[in-house]
mmCIF file of C-alpha atoms in Angstrom:
data_model
loop_
_atom_site.group_PDB
_atom_site.id
_atom_site.type_symbol
_atom_site.label_atom_id
_atom_site.label_comp_id
_atom_site.label_asym_id
_atom_site.label_seq_id
_atom_site.Cartn_x
_atom_site.Cartn_y
_atom_site.Cartn_z
ATOM 1 C CA UNK A 1 -6.842 -25.347 -7.086
ATOM 2 C CA UNK A 2 -2.943 -25.164 -7.473
ATOM 3 C CA UNK A 3 -1.280 -21.882 -8.292
ATOM 4 C CA UNK A 4 0.774 -21.496 -11.486
ATOM 5 C CA UNK A 5 4.571 -21.750 -10.893
ATOM 6 C CA UNK A 6 6.143 -18.364 -10.948
ATOM 7 C CA UNK A 7 9.694 -18.545 -12.323
ATOM 8 C CA UNK A 8 11.904 -15.912 -11.043
ATOM 9 C CA UNK A 9 15.611 -15.307 -12.095
ATOM 10 C CA UNK A 10 18.235 -14.041 -9.726
ATOM 11 C CA UNK A 11 21.316 -12.590 -11.498
ATOM 12 C CA UNK A 12 24.025 -12.012 -8.994
ATOM 13 C CA UNK A 13 27.595 -13.116 -7.816
ATOM 14 C CA UNK A 14 26.744 -13.751 -4.169
ATOM 15 C CA UNK A 15 25.961 -17.511 -4.048
ATOM 16 C CA UNK A 16 25.194 -17.274 -0.192
ATOM 17 C CA UNK A 17 22.660 -14.521 -0.667
ATOM 18 C CA UNK A 18 21.211 -16.465 -3.513
ATOM 19 C CA UNK A 19 20.886 -19.547 -1.285
ATOM 20 C CA UNK A 20 19.167 -17.561 1.415
ATOM 21 C CA UNK A 21 16.909 -15.989 -1.051
ATOM 22 C CA UNK A 22 15.819 -19.222 -2.549
ATOM 23 C CA UNK A 23 14.910 -20.472 0.881
ATOM 24 C CA UNK A 24 12.996 -17.322 1.673
ATOM 25 C CA UNK A 25 11.022 -17.475 -1.473
ATOM 26 C CA UNK A 26 10.101 -21.087 -0.938
ATOM 27 C CA UNK A 27 9.225 -20.407 2.780
ATOM 28 C CA UNK A 28 6.907 -17.370 1.624
ATOM 29 C CA UNK A 29 5.302 -18.815 -1.507
ATOM 30 C CA UNK A 30 5.379 -22.403 -2.628
ATOM 31 C CA UNK A 31 4.686 -21.495 -6.313
ATOM 32 C CA UNK A 32 7.811 -19.265 -6.558
ATOM 33 C CA UNK A 33 10.779 -20.933 -8.228
ATOM 34 C CA UNK A 34 14.037 -19.151 -8.054
ATOM 35 C CA UNK A 35 16.511 -19.865 -10.868
ATOM 36 C CA UNK A 36 19.901 -18.596 -9.965
ATOM 37 C CA UNK A 37 22.712 -17.309 -12.333
ATOM 38 C CA UNK A 38 26.091 -16.278 -10.807
ATOM 39 C CA UNK A 39 28.087 -16.204 -13.921
ATOM 40 C CA UNK A 40 28.387 -13.499 -16.533
ATOM 41 C CA UNK A 41 29.472 -16.185 -19.095
ATOM 42 C CA UNK A 42 26.193 -18.079 -18.700
ATOM 43 C CA UNK A 43 23.940 -15.050 -19.017
ATOM 44 C CA UNK A 44 23.051 -15.288 -22.734
ATOM 45 C CA UNK A 45 22.151 -18.896 -22.403
ATOM 46 C CA UNK A 46 20.149 -18.186 -19.358
ATOM 47 C CA UNK A 47 17.960 -15.470 -20.895
ATOM 48 C CA UNK A 48 17.645 -17.123 -24.287
ATOM 49 C CA UNK A 49 14.314 -18.705 -24.888
ATOM 50 C CA UNK A 50 13.290 -18.917 -21.204
ATOM 51 C CA UNK A 51 10.398 -17.038 -19.914
ATOM 52 C CA UNK A 52 10.600 -15.722 -16.471
ATOM 53 C CA UNK A 53 7.859 -14.037 -14.514
ATOM 54 C CA UNK A 54 10.299 -11.623 -12.786
ATOM 55 C CA UNK A 55 13.935 -10.974 -12.632
ATOM 56 C CA UNK A 56 15.952 -9.950 -9.492
ATOM 57 C CA UNK A 57 19.241 -8.233 -10.494
ATOM 58 C CA UNK A 58 21.970 -7.771 -7.890
ATOM 59 C CA UNK A 59 24.165 -4.916 -9.026
ATOM 60 C CA UNK A 60 27.202 -6.803 -7.681
ATOM 61 C CA UNK A 61 26.975 -8.584 -10.802
ATOM 62 C CA UNK A 62 28.112 -5.588 -12.842
ATOM 63 C CA UNK A 63 31.703 -5.341 -13.806
ATOM 64 C CA UNK A 64 33.546 -2.068 -14.349
ATOM 65 C CA UNK A 65 32.368 -2.041 -17.805
ATOM 66 C CA UNK A 66 28.594 -2.814 -17.011
ATOM 67 C CA UNK A 67 26.819 -0.208 -19.227
ATOM 68 C CA UNK A 68 26.116 -2.875 -21.867
ATOM 69 C CA UNK A 69 24.657 -5.307 -19.281
ATOM 70 C CA UNK A 70 22.536 -2.611 -17.770
ATOM 71 C CA UNK A 71 21.110 -1.610 -21.152
ATOM 72 C CA UNK A 72 20.324 -5.317 -21.687
ATOM 73 C CA UNK A 73 18.544 -5.412 -18.365
ATOM 74 C CA UNK A 74 16.687 -2.242 -19.186
ATOM 75 C CA UNK A 75 15.394 -3.876 -22.332
ATOM 76 C CA UNK A 76 14.192 -6.842 -20.250
ATOM 77 C CA UNK A 77 12.142 -4.484 -18.136
ATOM 78 C CA UNK A 78 9.918 -3.958 -20.837
ATOM 79 C CA UNK A 79 8.834 -7.583 -20.941
ATOM 80 C CA UNK A 80 9.180 -8.619 -17.294
ATOM 81 C CA UNK A 81 9.240 -6.982 -13.892
ATOM 82 C CA UNK A 82 12.851 -6.331 -12.960
ATOM 83 C CA UNK A 83 13.865 -5.510 -9.492
ATOM 84 C CA UNK A 84 17.262 -4.217 -8.664
ATOM 85 C CA UNK A 85 19.215 -5.129 -5.459
ATOM 86 C CA UNK A 86 21.532 -2.529 -4.687
ATOM 87 C CA UNK A 87 24.351 -1.961 -2.110
ATOM 88 C CA UNK A 88 23.845 0.725 0.415
ATOM 89 C CA UNK A 89 26.389 3.050 -1.133
ATOM 90 C CA UNK A 90 24.983 2.487 -4.638
ATOM 91 C CA UNK A 91 21.524 3.742 -4.407
ATOM 92 C CA UNK A 92 21.787 6.000 -7.277
ATOM 93 C CA UNK A 93 22.022 2.995 -9.610
ATOM 94 C CA UNK A 94 18.617 1.925 -8.181
ATOM 95 C CA UNK A 95 17.013 5.319 -8.922
ATOM 96 C CA UNK A 96 18.555 5.467 -12.301
ATOM 97 C CA UNK A 97 17.136 1.980 -13.037
ATOM 98 C CA UNK A 98 13.746 2.993 -12.188
ATOM 99 C CA UNK A 99 13.952 5.911 -14.506
ATOM 100 C CA UNK A 100 14.752 3.306 -17.187
ATOM 101 C CA UNK A 101 11.816 1.173 -16.604
ATOM 102 C CA UNK A 102 12.760 -1.102 -13.857
ATOM 103 C CA UNK A 103 9.748 -1.878 -11.491
ATOM 104 C CA UNK A 104 11.618 -1.256 -8.232
ATOM 105 C CA UNK A 105 14.818 -1.525 -6.281
ATOM 106 C CA UNK A 106 15.752 -2.608 -2.823
ATOM 107 C CA UNK A 107 18.825 -1.548 -0.910
ATOM 108 C CA UNK A 108 20.944 -4.680 0.479
ATOM 109 C CA UNK A 109 20.569 -4.169 4.285
ATOM 110 C CA UNK A 110 19.414 -6.505 7.091
ATOM 111 C CA UNK A 111 15.858 -7.377 6.407
ATOM 112 C CA UNK A 112 16.018 -7.224 2.602
ATOM 113 C CA UNK A 113 15.454 -10.891 2.243
ATOM 114 C CA UNK A 114 12.095 -10.591 4.035
ATOM 115 C CA UNK A 115 11.110 -7.691 1.777
ATOM 116 C CA UNK A 116 12.056 -9.462 -1.664
ATOM 117 C CA UNK A 117 9.061 -11.897 -1.746
ATOM 118 C CA UNK A 118 6.583 -9.163 -1.050
ATOM 119 C CA UNK A 119 8.167 -6.988 -3.689
ATOM 120 C CA UNK A 120 8.004 -9.662 -6.175
ATOM 121 C CA UNK A 121 4.503 -10.499 -5.438
ATOM 122 C CA UNK A 122 3.635 -6.835 -5.854
ATOM 123 C CA UNK A 123 5.509 -6.603 -9.265
ATOM 124 C CA UNK A 124 3.664 -9.719 -10.491
ATOM 125 C CA UNK A 125 0.276 -8.219 -9.485
ATOM 126 C CA UNK A 126 1.027 -4.898 -11.196
ATOM 127 C CA UNK A 127 2.559 -6.547 -14.400
ATOM 128 C CA UNK A 128 0.229 -5.702 -17.336
ATOM 129 C CA UNK A 129 -1.288 -8.767 -19.114
ATOM 130 C CA UNK A 130 -2.721 -8.700 -22.595
ATOM 131 C CA UNK A 131 -6.089 -9.543 -20.990
ATOM 132 C CA UNK A 132 -5.888 -6.412 -18.793
ATOM 133 C CA UNK A 133 -4.910 -4.151 -21.499
ATOM 134 C CA UNK A 134 -7.522 -5.242 -24.029
ATOM 135 C CA UNK A 135 -10.694 -5.715 -22.001
ATOM 136 C CA UNK A 136 -10.941 -2.691 -19.805
ATOM 137 C CA UNK A 137 -13.620 -0.265 -20.929
ATOM 138 C CA UNK A 138 -13.965 3.376 -19.701
ATOM 139 C CA UNK A 139 -17.220 2.401 -17.934
ATOM 140 C CA UNK A 140 -15.363 -0.232 -15.978
ATOM 141 C CA UNK A 141 -12.701 2.281 -14.860
ATOM 142 C CA UNK A 142 -15.183 4.682 -13.448
ATOM 143 C CA UNK A 143 -16.434 2.336 -10.663
ATOM 144 C CA UNK A 144 -17.339 4.228 -7.488
ATOM 145 C CA UNK A 145 -17.409 2.403 -4.237
ATOM 146 C CA UNK A 146 -20.586 2.085 -2.493
ATOM 147 C CA UNK A 147 -20.524 4.085 0.814
ATOM 148 C CA UNK A 148 -23.246 4.703 3.308
ATOM 149 C CA UNK A 149 -23.441 6.600 6.589
ATOM 150 C CA UNK A 150 -25.193 5.562 9.730
ATOM 151 C CA UNK A 151 -25.215 6.541 13.314
ATOM 152 C CA UNK A 152 -25.658 4.488 16.376
ATOM 153 C CA UNK A 153 -26.520 5.456 19.964
ATOM 154 C CA UNK A 154 -24.608 4.120 23.083
ATOM 155 C CA UNK A 155 -26.726 0.979 23.096
ATOM 156 C CA UNK A 156 -25.902 0.054 19.551
ATOM 157 C CA UNK A 157 -29.297 1.022 18.043
ATOM 158 C CA UNK A 158 -29.162 2.704 14.664
ATOM 159 C CA UNK A 159 -30.708 6.224 15.136
ATOM 160 C CA UNK A 160 -29.873 7.724 11.704
ATOM 161 C CA UNK A 161 -28.658 6.540 8.283
ATOM 162 C CA UNK A 162 -28.560 7.714 4.688
ATOM 163 C CA UNK A 163 -30.212 6.230 1.522
ATOM 164 C CA UNK A 164 -27.090 4.513 0.281
ATOM 165 C CA UNK A 165 -26.859 2.534 3.661
ATOM 166 C CA UNK A 166 -30.450 1.510 3.274
ATOM 167 C CA UNK A 167 -29.672 0.359 -0.389
ATOM 168 C CA UNK A 168 -26.530 -1.494 0.530
ATOM 169 C CA UNK A 169 -28.264 -3.429 3.308
ATOM 170 C CA UNK A 170 -31.474 -4.087 1.377
ATOM 171 C CA UNK A 171 -33.563 -3.313 4.506
ATOM 172 C CA UNK A 172 -36.573 -1.073 4.945
ATOM 173 C CA UNK A 173 -36.455 2.160 7.159
ATOM 174 C CA UNK A 174 -38.481 0.292 9.654
ATOM 175 C CA UNK A 175 -36.021 -2.648 9.791
ATOM 176 C CA UNK A 176 -33.099 -0.459 10.151
ATOM 177 C CA UNK A 177 -34.576 1.598 12.930
ATOM 178 C CA UNK A 178 -35.415 -1.498 14.758
ATOM 179 C CA UNK A 179 -31.881 -2.906 14.327
ATOM 180 C CA UNK A 180 -29.107 -3.050 16.858
ATOM 181 C CA UNK A 181 -25.453 -3.298 16.171
ATOM 182 C CA UNK A 182 -23.565 -5.451 18.666
#
């Protein structure tokens, strides 16, 4: 079974970083397709009518008057997971972005390229879908994990267990007391 292609948009000025990011994404996941936009002039056409699964926004893309663009990105965060990539000295922009609905931010340091695919994958997993929002009942939310307790001696023989352990394994008392764990 093939995975559905995940279209990810990178908005940033750093073409070298974008090229490296594209290679890293393809190495990590074959179903990730990175689309790159390095021009503010092309931004409206890039966003218009295209559906992206996630957006990576490099804050170097901001000009001196970047507030309008920031608000446009914050509006997109309601539809898609948006991940900010910020410079080391600009971490406050990342924190402010998260307060405005952005999924996450990463600081552009050595190793950020290896963290980005994992962050994108996590963002895609946590993105709400209409199916998730409409079909979850309260009973489904109250799932308690099945846990059981047992004790073994130094030879691996079960010497004590609780009722949950017995139910989980579907074995009788006698079968469990005769069992060894190796």
